[in-house]
Coordinates of C-alpha atoms and ligand atoms in Angstrom, one line a residue:
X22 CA -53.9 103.7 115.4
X23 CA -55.6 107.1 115.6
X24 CA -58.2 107.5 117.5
X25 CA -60.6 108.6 115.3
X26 CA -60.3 105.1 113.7
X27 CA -61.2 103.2 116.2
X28 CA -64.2 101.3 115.9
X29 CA -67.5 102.2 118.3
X30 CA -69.9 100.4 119.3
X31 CA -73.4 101.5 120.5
X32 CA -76.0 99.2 121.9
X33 CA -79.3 101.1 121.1
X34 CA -80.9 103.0 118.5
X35 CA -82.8 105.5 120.1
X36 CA -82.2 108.7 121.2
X37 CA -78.9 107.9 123.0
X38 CA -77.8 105.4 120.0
X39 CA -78.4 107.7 117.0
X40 CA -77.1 111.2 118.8
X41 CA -74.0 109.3 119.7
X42 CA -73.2 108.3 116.2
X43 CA -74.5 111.8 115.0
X44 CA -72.0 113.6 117.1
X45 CA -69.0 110.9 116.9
X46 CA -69.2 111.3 113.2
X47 CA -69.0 114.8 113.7
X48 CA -66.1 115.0 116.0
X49 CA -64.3 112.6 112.5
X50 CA -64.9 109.0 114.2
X51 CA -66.5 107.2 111.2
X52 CA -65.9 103.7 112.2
X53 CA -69.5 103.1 114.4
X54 CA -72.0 100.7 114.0
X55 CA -75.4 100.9 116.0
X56 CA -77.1 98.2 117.2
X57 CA -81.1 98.1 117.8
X58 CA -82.7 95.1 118.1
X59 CA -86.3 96.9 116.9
X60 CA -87.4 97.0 113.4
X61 CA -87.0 100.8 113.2
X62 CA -84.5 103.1 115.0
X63 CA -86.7 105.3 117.7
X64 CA -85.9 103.1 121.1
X65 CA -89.0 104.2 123.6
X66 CA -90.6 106.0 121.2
X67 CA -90.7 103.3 118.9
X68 CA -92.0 100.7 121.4
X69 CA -94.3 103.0 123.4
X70 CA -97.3 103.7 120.8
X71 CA -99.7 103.8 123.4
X72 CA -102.5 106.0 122.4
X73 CA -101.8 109.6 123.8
X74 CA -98.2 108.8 123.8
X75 CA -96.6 112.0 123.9
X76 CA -93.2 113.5 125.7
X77 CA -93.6 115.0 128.8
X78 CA -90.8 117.9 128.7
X79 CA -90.9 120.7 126.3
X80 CA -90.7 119.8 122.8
X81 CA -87.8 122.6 122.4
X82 CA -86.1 121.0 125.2
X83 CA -86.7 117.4 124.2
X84 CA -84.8 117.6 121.0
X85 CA -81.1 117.2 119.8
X86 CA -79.1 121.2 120.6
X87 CA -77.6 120.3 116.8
X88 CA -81.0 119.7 115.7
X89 CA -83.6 122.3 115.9
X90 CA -87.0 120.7 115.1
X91 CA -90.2 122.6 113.9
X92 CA -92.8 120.9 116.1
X93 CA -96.5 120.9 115.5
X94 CA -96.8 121.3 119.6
X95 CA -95.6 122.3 122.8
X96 CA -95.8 118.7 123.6
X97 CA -95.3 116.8 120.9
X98 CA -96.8 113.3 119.7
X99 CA -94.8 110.0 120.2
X100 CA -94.9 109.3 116.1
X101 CA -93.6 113.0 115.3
X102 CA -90.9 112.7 118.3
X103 CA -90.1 108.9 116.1
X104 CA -90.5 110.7 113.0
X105 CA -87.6 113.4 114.1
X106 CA -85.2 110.9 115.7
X107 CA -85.2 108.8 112.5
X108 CA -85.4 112.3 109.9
X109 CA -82.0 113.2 112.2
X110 CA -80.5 110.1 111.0
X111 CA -80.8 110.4 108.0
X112 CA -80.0 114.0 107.1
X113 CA -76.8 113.6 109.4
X114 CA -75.7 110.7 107.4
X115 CA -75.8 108.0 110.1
X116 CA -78.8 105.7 109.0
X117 CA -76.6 103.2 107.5
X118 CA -75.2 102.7 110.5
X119 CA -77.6 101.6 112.5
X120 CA -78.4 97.9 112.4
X121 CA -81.9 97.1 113.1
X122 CA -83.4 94.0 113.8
X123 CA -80.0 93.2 115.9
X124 CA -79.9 91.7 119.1
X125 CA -76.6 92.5 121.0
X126 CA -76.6 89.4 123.6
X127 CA -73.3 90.1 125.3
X128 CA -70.3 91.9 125.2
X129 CA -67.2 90.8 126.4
X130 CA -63.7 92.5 126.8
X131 CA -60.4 90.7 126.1
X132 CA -57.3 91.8 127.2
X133 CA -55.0 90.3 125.6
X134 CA -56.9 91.8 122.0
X135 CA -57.9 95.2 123.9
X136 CA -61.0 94.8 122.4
X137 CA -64.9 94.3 123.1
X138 CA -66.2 91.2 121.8
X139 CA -70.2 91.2 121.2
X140 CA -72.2 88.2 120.4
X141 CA -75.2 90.0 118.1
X142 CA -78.4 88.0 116.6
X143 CA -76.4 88.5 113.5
X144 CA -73.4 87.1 114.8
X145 CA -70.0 88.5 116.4
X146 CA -68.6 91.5 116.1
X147 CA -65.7 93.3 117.5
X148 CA -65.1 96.9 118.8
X149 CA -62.5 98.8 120.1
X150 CA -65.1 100.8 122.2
X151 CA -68.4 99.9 123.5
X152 CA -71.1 102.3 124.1
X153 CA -74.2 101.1 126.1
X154 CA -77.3 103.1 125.2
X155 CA -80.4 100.8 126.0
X156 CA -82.5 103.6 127.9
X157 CA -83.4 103.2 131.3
X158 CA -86.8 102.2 130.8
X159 CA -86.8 99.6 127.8
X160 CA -88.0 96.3 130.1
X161 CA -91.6 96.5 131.0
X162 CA -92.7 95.5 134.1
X163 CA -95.5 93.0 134.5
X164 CA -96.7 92.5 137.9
X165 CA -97.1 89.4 139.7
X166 CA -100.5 89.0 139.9
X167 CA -102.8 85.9 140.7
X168 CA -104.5 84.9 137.7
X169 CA -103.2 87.2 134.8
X170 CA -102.2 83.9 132.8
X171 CA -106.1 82.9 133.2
X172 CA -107.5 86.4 132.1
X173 CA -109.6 84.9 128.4
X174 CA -109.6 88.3 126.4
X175 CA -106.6 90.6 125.8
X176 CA -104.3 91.8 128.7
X177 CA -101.3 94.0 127.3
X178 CA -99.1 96.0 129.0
X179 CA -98.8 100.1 128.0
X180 CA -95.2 99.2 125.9
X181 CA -96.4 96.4 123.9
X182 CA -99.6 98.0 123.3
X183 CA -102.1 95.6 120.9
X184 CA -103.1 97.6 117.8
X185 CA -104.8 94.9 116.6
X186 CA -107.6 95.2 119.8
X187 CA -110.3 97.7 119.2
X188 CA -111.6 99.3 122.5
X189 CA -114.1 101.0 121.0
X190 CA -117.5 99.8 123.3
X191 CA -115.7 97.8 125.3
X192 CA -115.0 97.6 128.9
X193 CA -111.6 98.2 129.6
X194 CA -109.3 97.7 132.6
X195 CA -106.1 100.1 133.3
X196 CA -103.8 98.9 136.6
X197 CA -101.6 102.0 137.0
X198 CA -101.2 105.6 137.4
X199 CA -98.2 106.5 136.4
X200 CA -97.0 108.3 133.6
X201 CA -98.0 106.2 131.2
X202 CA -101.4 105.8 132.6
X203 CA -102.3 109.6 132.6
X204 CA -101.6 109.7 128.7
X205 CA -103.6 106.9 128.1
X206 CA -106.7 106.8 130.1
X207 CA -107.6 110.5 128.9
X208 CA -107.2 109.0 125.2
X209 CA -109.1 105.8 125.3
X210 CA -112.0 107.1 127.7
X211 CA -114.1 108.3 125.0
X212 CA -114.1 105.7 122.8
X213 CA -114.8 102.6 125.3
X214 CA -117.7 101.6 127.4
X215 CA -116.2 101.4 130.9
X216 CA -113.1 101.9 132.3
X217 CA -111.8 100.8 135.7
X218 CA -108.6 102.5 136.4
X219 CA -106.9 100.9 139.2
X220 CA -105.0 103.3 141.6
X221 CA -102.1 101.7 143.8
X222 CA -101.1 105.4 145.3
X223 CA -101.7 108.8 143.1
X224 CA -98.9 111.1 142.4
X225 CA -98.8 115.0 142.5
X226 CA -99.4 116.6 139.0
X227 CA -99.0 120.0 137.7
X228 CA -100.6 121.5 134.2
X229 CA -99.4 120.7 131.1
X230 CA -100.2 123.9 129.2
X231 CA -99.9 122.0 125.8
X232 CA -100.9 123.3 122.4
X233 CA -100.6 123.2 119.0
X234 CA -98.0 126.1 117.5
X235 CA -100.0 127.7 115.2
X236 CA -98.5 128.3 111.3
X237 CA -97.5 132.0 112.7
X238 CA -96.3 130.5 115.6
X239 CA -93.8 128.1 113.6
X240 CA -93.0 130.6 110.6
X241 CA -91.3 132.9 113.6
X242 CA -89.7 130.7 115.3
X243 CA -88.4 130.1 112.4
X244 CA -87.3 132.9 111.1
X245 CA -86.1 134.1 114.4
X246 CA -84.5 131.1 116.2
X247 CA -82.9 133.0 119.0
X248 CA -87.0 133.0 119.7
X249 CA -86.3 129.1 120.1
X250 CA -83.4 129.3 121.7
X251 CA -85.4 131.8 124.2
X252 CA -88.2 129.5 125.0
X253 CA -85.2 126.4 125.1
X254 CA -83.6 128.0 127.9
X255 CA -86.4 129.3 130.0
X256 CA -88.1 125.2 129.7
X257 CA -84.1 124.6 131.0
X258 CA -84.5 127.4 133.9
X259 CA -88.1 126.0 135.1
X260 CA -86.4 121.8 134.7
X261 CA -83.7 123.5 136.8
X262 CA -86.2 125.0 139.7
X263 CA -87.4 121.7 140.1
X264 CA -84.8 120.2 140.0
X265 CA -83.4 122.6 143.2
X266 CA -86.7 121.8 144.9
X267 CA -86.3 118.3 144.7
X268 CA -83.0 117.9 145.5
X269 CA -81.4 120.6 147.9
X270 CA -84.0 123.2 148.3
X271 CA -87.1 121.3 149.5
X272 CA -89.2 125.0 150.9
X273 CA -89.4 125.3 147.3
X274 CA -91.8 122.1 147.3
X275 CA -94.9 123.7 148.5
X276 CA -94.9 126.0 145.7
X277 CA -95.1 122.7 143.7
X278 CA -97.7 120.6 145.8
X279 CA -99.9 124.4 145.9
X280 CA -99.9 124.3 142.3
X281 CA -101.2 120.9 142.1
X282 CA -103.5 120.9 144.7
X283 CA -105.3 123.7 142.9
X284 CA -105.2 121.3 139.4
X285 CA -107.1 118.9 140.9
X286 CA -109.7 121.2 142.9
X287 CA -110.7 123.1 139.7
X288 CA -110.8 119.9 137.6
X289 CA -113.0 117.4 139.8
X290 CA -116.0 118.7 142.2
X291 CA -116.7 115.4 143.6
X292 CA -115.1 115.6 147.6
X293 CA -114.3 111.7 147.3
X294 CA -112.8 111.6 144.3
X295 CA -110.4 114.7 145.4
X296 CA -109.8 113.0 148.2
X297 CA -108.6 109.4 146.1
X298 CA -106.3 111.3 143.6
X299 CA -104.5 113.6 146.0
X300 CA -101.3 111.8 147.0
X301 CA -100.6 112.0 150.9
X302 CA -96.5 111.9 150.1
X303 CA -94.5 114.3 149.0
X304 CA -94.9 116.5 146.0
X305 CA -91.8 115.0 143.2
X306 CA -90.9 112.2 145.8
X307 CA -93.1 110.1 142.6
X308 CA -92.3 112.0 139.4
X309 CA -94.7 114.9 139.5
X310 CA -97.0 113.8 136.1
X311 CA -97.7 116.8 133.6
X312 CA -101.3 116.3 132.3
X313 CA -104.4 118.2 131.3
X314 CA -106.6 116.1 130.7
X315 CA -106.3 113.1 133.6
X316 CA -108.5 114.9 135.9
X317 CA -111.2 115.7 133.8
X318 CA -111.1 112.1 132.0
X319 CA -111.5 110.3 135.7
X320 CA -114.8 112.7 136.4
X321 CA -116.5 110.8 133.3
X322 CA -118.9 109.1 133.9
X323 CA -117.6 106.3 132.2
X324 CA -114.7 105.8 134.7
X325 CA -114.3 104.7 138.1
X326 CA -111.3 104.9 139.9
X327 CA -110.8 101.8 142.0
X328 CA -108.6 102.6 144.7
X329 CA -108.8 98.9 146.3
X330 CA -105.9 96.4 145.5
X331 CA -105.7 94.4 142.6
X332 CA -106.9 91.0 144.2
X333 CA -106.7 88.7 141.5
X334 CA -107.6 88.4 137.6
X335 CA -110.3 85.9 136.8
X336 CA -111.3 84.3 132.9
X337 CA -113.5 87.9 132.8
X338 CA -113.0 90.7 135.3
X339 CA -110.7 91.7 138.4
X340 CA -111.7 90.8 141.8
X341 CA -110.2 93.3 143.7
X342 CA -108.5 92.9 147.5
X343 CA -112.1 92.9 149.1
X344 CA -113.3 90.1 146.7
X345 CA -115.5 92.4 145.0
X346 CA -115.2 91.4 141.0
X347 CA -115.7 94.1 137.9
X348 CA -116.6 92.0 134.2
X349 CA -113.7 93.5 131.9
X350 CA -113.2 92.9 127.9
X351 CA -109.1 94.1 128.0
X352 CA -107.0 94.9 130.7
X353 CA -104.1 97.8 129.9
X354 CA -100.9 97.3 132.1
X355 CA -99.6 100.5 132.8
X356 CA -97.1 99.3 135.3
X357 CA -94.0 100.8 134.3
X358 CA -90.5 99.0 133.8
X359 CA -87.7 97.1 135.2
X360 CA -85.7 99.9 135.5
X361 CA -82.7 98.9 137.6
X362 CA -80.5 96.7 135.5
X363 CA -79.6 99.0 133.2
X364 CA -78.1 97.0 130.3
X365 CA -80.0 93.7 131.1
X366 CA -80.8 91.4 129.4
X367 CA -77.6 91.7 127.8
X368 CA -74.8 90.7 129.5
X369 CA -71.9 92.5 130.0
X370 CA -68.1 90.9 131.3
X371 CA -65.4 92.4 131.6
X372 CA -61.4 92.2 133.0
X373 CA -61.2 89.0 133.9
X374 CA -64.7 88.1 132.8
X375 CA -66.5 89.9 136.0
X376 CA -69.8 90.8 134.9
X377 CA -71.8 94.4 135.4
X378 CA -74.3 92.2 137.0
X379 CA -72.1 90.6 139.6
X380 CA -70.1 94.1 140.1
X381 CA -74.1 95.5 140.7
X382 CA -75.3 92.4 142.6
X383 CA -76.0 95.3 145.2
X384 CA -76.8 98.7 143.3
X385 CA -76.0 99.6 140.1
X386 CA -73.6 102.4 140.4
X387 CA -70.9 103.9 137.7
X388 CA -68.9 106.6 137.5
X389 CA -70.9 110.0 136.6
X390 CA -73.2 107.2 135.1
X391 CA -70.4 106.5 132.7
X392 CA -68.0 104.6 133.5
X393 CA -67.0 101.6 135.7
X394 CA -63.8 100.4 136.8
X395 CA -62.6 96.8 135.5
X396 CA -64.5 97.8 132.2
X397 CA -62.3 99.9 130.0
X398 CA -63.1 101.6 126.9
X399 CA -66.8 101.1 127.6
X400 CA -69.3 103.8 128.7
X401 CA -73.0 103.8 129.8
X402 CA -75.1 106.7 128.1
X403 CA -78.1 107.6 130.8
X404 CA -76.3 105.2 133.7
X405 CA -77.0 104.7 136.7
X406 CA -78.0 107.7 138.9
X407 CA -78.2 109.9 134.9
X408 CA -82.0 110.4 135.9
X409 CA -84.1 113.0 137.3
X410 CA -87.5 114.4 138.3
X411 CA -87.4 116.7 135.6
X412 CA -84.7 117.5 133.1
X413 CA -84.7 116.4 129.3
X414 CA -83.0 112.9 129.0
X415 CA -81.8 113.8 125.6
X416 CA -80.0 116.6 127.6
X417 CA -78.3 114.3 129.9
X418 CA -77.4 111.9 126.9
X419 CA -75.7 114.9 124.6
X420 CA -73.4 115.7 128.0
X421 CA -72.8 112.0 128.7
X422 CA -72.0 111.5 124.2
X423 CA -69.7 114.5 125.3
X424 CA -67.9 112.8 127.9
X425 CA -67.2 109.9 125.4
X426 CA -66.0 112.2 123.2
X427 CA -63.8 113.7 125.7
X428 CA -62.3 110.5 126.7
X429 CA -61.6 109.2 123.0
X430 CA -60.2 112.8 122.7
X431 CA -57.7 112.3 125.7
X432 CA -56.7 108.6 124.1
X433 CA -55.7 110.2 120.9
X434 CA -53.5 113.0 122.7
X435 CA -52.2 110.2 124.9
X436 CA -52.1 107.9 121.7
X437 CA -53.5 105.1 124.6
X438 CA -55.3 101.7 123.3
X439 CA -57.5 101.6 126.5
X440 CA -59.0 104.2 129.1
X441 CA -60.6 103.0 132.1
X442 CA -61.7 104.8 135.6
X443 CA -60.1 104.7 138.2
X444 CA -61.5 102.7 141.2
X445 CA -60.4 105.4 143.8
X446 CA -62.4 108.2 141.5
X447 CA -65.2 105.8 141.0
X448 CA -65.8 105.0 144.9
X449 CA -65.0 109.3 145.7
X450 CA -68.3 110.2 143.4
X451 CA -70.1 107.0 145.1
X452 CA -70.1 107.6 148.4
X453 CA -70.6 112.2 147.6
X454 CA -73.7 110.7 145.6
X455 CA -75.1 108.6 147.8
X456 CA -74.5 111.5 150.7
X457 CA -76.4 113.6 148.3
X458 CA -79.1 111.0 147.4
X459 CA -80.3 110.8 151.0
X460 CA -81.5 114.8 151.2
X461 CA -83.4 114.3 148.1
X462 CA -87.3 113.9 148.1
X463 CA -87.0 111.1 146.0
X464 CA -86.0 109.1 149.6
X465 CA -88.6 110.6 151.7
X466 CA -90.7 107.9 151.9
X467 CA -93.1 106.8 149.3
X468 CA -92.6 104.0 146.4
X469 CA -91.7 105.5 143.3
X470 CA -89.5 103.7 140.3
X471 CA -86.2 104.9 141.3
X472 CA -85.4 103.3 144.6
X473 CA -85.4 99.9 145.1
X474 CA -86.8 97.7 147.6
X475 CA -84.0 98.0 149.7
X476 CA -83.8 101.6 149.8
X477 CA -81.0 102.1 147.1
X478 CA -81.1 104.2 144.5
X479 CA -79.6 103.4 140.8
X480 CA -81.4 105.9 139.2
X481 CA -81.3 109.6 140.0
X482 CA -79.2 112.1 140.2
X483 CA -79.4 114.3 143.0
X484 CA -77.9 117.7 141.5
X485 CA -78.9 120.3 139.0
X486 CA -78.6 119.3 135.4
X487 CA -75.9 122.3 134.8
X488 CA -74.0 120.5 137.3
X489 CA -74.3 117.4 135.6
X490 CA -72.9 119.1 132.1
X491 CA -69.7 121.4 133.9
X492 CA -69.0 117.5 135.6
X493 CA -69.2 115.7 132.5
X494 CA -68.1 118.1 129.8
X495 CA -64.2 117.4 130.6
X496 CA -62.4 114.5 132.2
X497 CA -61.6 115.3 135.9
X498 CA -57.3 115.1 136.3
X499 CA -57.1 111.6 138.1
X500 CA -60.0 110.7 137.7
X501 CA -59.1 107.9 134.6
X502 CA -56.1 105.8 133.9
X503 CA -54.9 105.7 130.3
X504 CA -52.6 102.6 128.7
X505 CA -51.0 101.5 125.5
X506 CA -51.9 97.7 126.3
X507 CA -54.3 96.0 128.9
X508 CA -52.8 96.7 131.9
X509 CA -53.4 100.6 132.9
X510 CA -49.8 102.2 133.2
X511 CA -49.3 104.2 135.9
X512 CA -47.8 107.4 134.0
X513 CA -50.8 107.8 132.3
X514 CA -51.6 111.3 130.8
X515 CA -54.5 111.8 133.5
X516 CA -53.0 109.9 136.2
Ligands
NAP615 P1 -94.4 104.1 136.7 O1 -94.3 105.6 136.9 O2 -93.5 103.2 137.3 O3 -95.9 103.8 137.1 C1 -96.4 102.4 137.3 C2 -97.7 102.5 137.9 O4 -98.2 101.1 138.0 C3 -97.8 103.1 139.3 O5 -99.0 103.8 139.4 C4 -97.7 101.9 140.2 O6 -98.3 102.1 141.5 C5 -98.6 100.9 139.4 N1 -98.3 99.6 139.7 C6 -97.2 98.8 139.6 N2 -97.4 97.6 139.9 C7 -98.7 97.5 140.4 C8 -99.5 96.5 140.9 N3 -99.0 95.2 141.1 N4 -100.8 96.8 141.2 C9 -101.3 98.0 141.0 N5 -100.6 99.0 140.5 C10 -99.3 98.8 140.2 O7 -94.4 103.7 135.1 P2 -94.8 104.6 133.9 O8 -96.1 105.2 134.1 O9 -94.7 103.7 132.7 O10 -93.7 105.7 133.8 C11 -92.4 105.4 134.0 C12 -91.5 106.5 133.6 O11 -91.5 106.6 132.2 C13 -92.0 107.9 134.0 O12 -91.7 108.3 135.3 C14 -91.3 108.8 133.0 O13 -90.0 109.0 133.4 C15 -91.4 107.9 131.8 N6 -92.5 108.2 130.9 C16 -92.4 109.3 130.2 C17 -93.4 109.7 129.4 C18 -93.3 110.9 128.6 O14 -94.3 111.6 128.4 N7 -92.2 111.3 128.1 C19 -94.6 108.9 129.3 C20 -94.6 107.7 130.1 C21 -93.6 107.4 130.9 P3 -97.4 102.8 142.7 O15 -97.1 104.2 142.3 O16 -98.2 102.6 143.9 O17 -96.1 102.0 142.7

């Protein structure tokens, strides 16, 4: 069989799941089917309609490189990012292959067929290749706390926001100051009564600088889209700075934490709330939160930032950890996701039925994100340690897409049924990443999302994001076994 008739699967419909089967159908592979258990294609930006939802990275940046976009902002609005991810699947001919509305429950490989095996809401389905593309931040996180079941009006969490709840006059509870948080406090302050935003540990920011492009504005980067390409690559230069600070060039941080330090001095006056909202840890060891308008929405007069714990939640209010109770209407949970099983709650087995969770029972981990051994033919798009304190994620997506496309590339030269890493390359970039890990802020000692509990980190990685593409953009010689059956032959092409 050729390659480019093999048949790919792709778990996800977001930005990962619809640029995959944009640029596989582009490369000639026709044969793909996407799964997305939502109503709509969009992944995050479907489910995360939180008012003030918007992207965080430069809308020139945060966009497909084959699909140029004419955004009404710098930052653009979660329904116009939603609009664009579904208007690019349609124009590049892959909506009909995206499934929505289907669960994929598990996916299992079998070696005798050389095929993955999924069990879907719809039923089963078989692929030659499997493609995981769930997102790293699809699960939201709920937090254990006393009472939440006992709370009598609404209590929704920032992913799963209630349209159906008007705010409007009433006193409203946010737990959380993350990223989510500092979109949505600013956009529901001026609309409700009271709101009681409760603040575990701040994190550094640093100006948005967002506007709308004016008509001009548009019509000439239009006309001249090296303009685009301009502003595309200098938002990729700044991502990259940062991403130098945080990783192996840490004198560059106080630039950063002067920066934000002056942000909150010229947006709040009042010494003791300066004093709550600037962290005491490390500028980007939390990711560092572009806003305009957080600062300026906490001095309201409306708002009180309650730096005590979260107690408990009673029928009507939050007692907080010095028994103290505030009377609340709604409570928002902006408390972020489970982050660190990547493909759960879909489970994944394969040679000899291991599962990805037993082979991660300690840390996720995975070959440039990838791939992992004893799991041919599959690949993980934004895998573990594919993350970063800055970057574009649908950057790291179109270089991980490319890897794929690399790989299904080397099959067809190779004319092999299976490709699989090698455990020996596998465990090489493990133990260089994990060296590399420990210099980065992220591990300097405050909680953040991307390390666990036990001091691991599935998440980032701990490099440039040119570094990531020159990794990913061929296959390494060695570093991946091909074979004509199941078991990987050992005069492979790459071997
Ligand atoms: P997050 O950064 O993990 O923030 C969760 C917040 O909830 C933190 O302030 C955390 O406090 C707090 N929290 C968690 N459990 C708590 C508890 N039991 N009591 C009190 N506070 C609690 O989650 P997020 O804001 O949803 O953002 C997650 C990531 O999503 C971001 O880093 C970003 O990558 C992405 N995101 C992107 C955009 C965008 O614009 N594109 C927007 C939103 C999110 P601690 O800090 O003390 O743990």
């Amino acid at each position: 069989m050729s390659a480019k008739q093999r048949s790919i699967a792709v778990v996800g419909g977001g930005f990962g799941g619809v640029g995959a089967a944009v640029m596989l159908k582009r490369q000639g592979y026709e044969d793909v089917t996407v799964f997305e258990k939502g109503e709509r294609v969009g992944g995050v930006w479907q489910h995360n309609t939180y008012p003030g939802a918007a992207c965080d990275i430069p809308s020139h940046l945060y966009e497909y490189s084959f699909a140029p976009n004419r955004w009404s902002r710098r930052f653009s609005p979660g329904p116009e990012i939603r609009g664009y991810i579904e208007g690019v699947a349609h124009r590049f001919g892959v909506f009909d292959k995206v499934r929505t509305g289907t669960e994929v429950r598990s996916a299992r490989w079998n070696d005798e067929r050389g095929k993955w095996v999924l069990e879907t809401s719809a039923g089963p389905h078989e692929a030659d290749v499997l493609l995981t593309a769930c997102g790293q931040l699809s699960v939201p996180k709920v937090p254990a706390v006393a009472g939440l079941d006992s709370f009598e009006g609404p209590a929704f969490h920032t992913a799963q926001w209630r349209h159906d709840v008007d705010l409007a006059g009433k006193r409203v509870a946010v737990i959380g100051t993350g990223c989510s948080a500092i979109q949505v406090v600013p956009a529901i302050q001026p609309e409700v009564a009271q709101l009681d935003v409760y603040q575990r540990s701040p994190g550094w920011t640093f100006p948005k600088g967002d506007f709308e492009y004016s008509p001009r504005a548009r019509a000439l980067f239009k006309r001249l889209p090296a303009l685009r390409r301009l502003d595309r690559a200098s938002v990729q230069a700044f991502q990259e700075f940062g991403a130098a600070a945080m990783t192996s060039k840490p004198w560059l941080l106080p630039v950063l934490r002067a920066i934000s330090k002056r942000q909150i001095s010229s947006a709040i006056s009042d010494p003791e709330l300066r004093r709550k909202v600037t962290p005491t840890d490390e500028v980007g060891c939390k990711r560092i939160m572009l806003t305009d308008d957080w600062y300026p929405a906490l001095a309201q007069p409306n708002v009180e930032l309650v730096t005590e714990r979260v107690g408990s939640v009673t029928a009507d209010g939050i007692r907080d950890a010095t028994g103290f109770e505030r009377p609340v209407d709604a409570i928002v949970l902006a408390t972020g996701f489970a982050s660190h099983d990547f493909v759960a709650p879909m489970e994944i087995a394969g040679r000899s039925g291991r599962t990805l969770a037993a082979e991660w029972s300690e840390v996720a981990r995975a070959y440039l994100g990838l791939s992992v051994p004893g799991f041919p033919n599959m690949f993980l798009l934004y895998g573990p340690n594919t993350n970063g304190g800055t970057g574009s994620v649908v950057n790291t997506l179109e270089c991980g897409i490319g890897h794929v496309i690399a790989a299904l590339g080397e099959m067809e030269r190779s004319q092999a049924g299976q490709i699989e890493v090698r455990p020996e390359a596998a465990e090489d970039f493990d133990q260089e990443l994990r060296a590399a890990l420990a210099k980065t802020v992220w591990h300097s000692g405050c909680s953040n999302w991307y390390v666990d509990e036990n001091g691991n980190d599935p998440s980032n990685w701990p490099w440039l994001w040119s570094t990531y593409r020159r990794r990913t953009e061929k296959l390494q010689p060695g570093a991946y076994a091909l074979s004509a059956a199941s078991a990987p032959v050992a005069s492979s092409a790459l071997g």
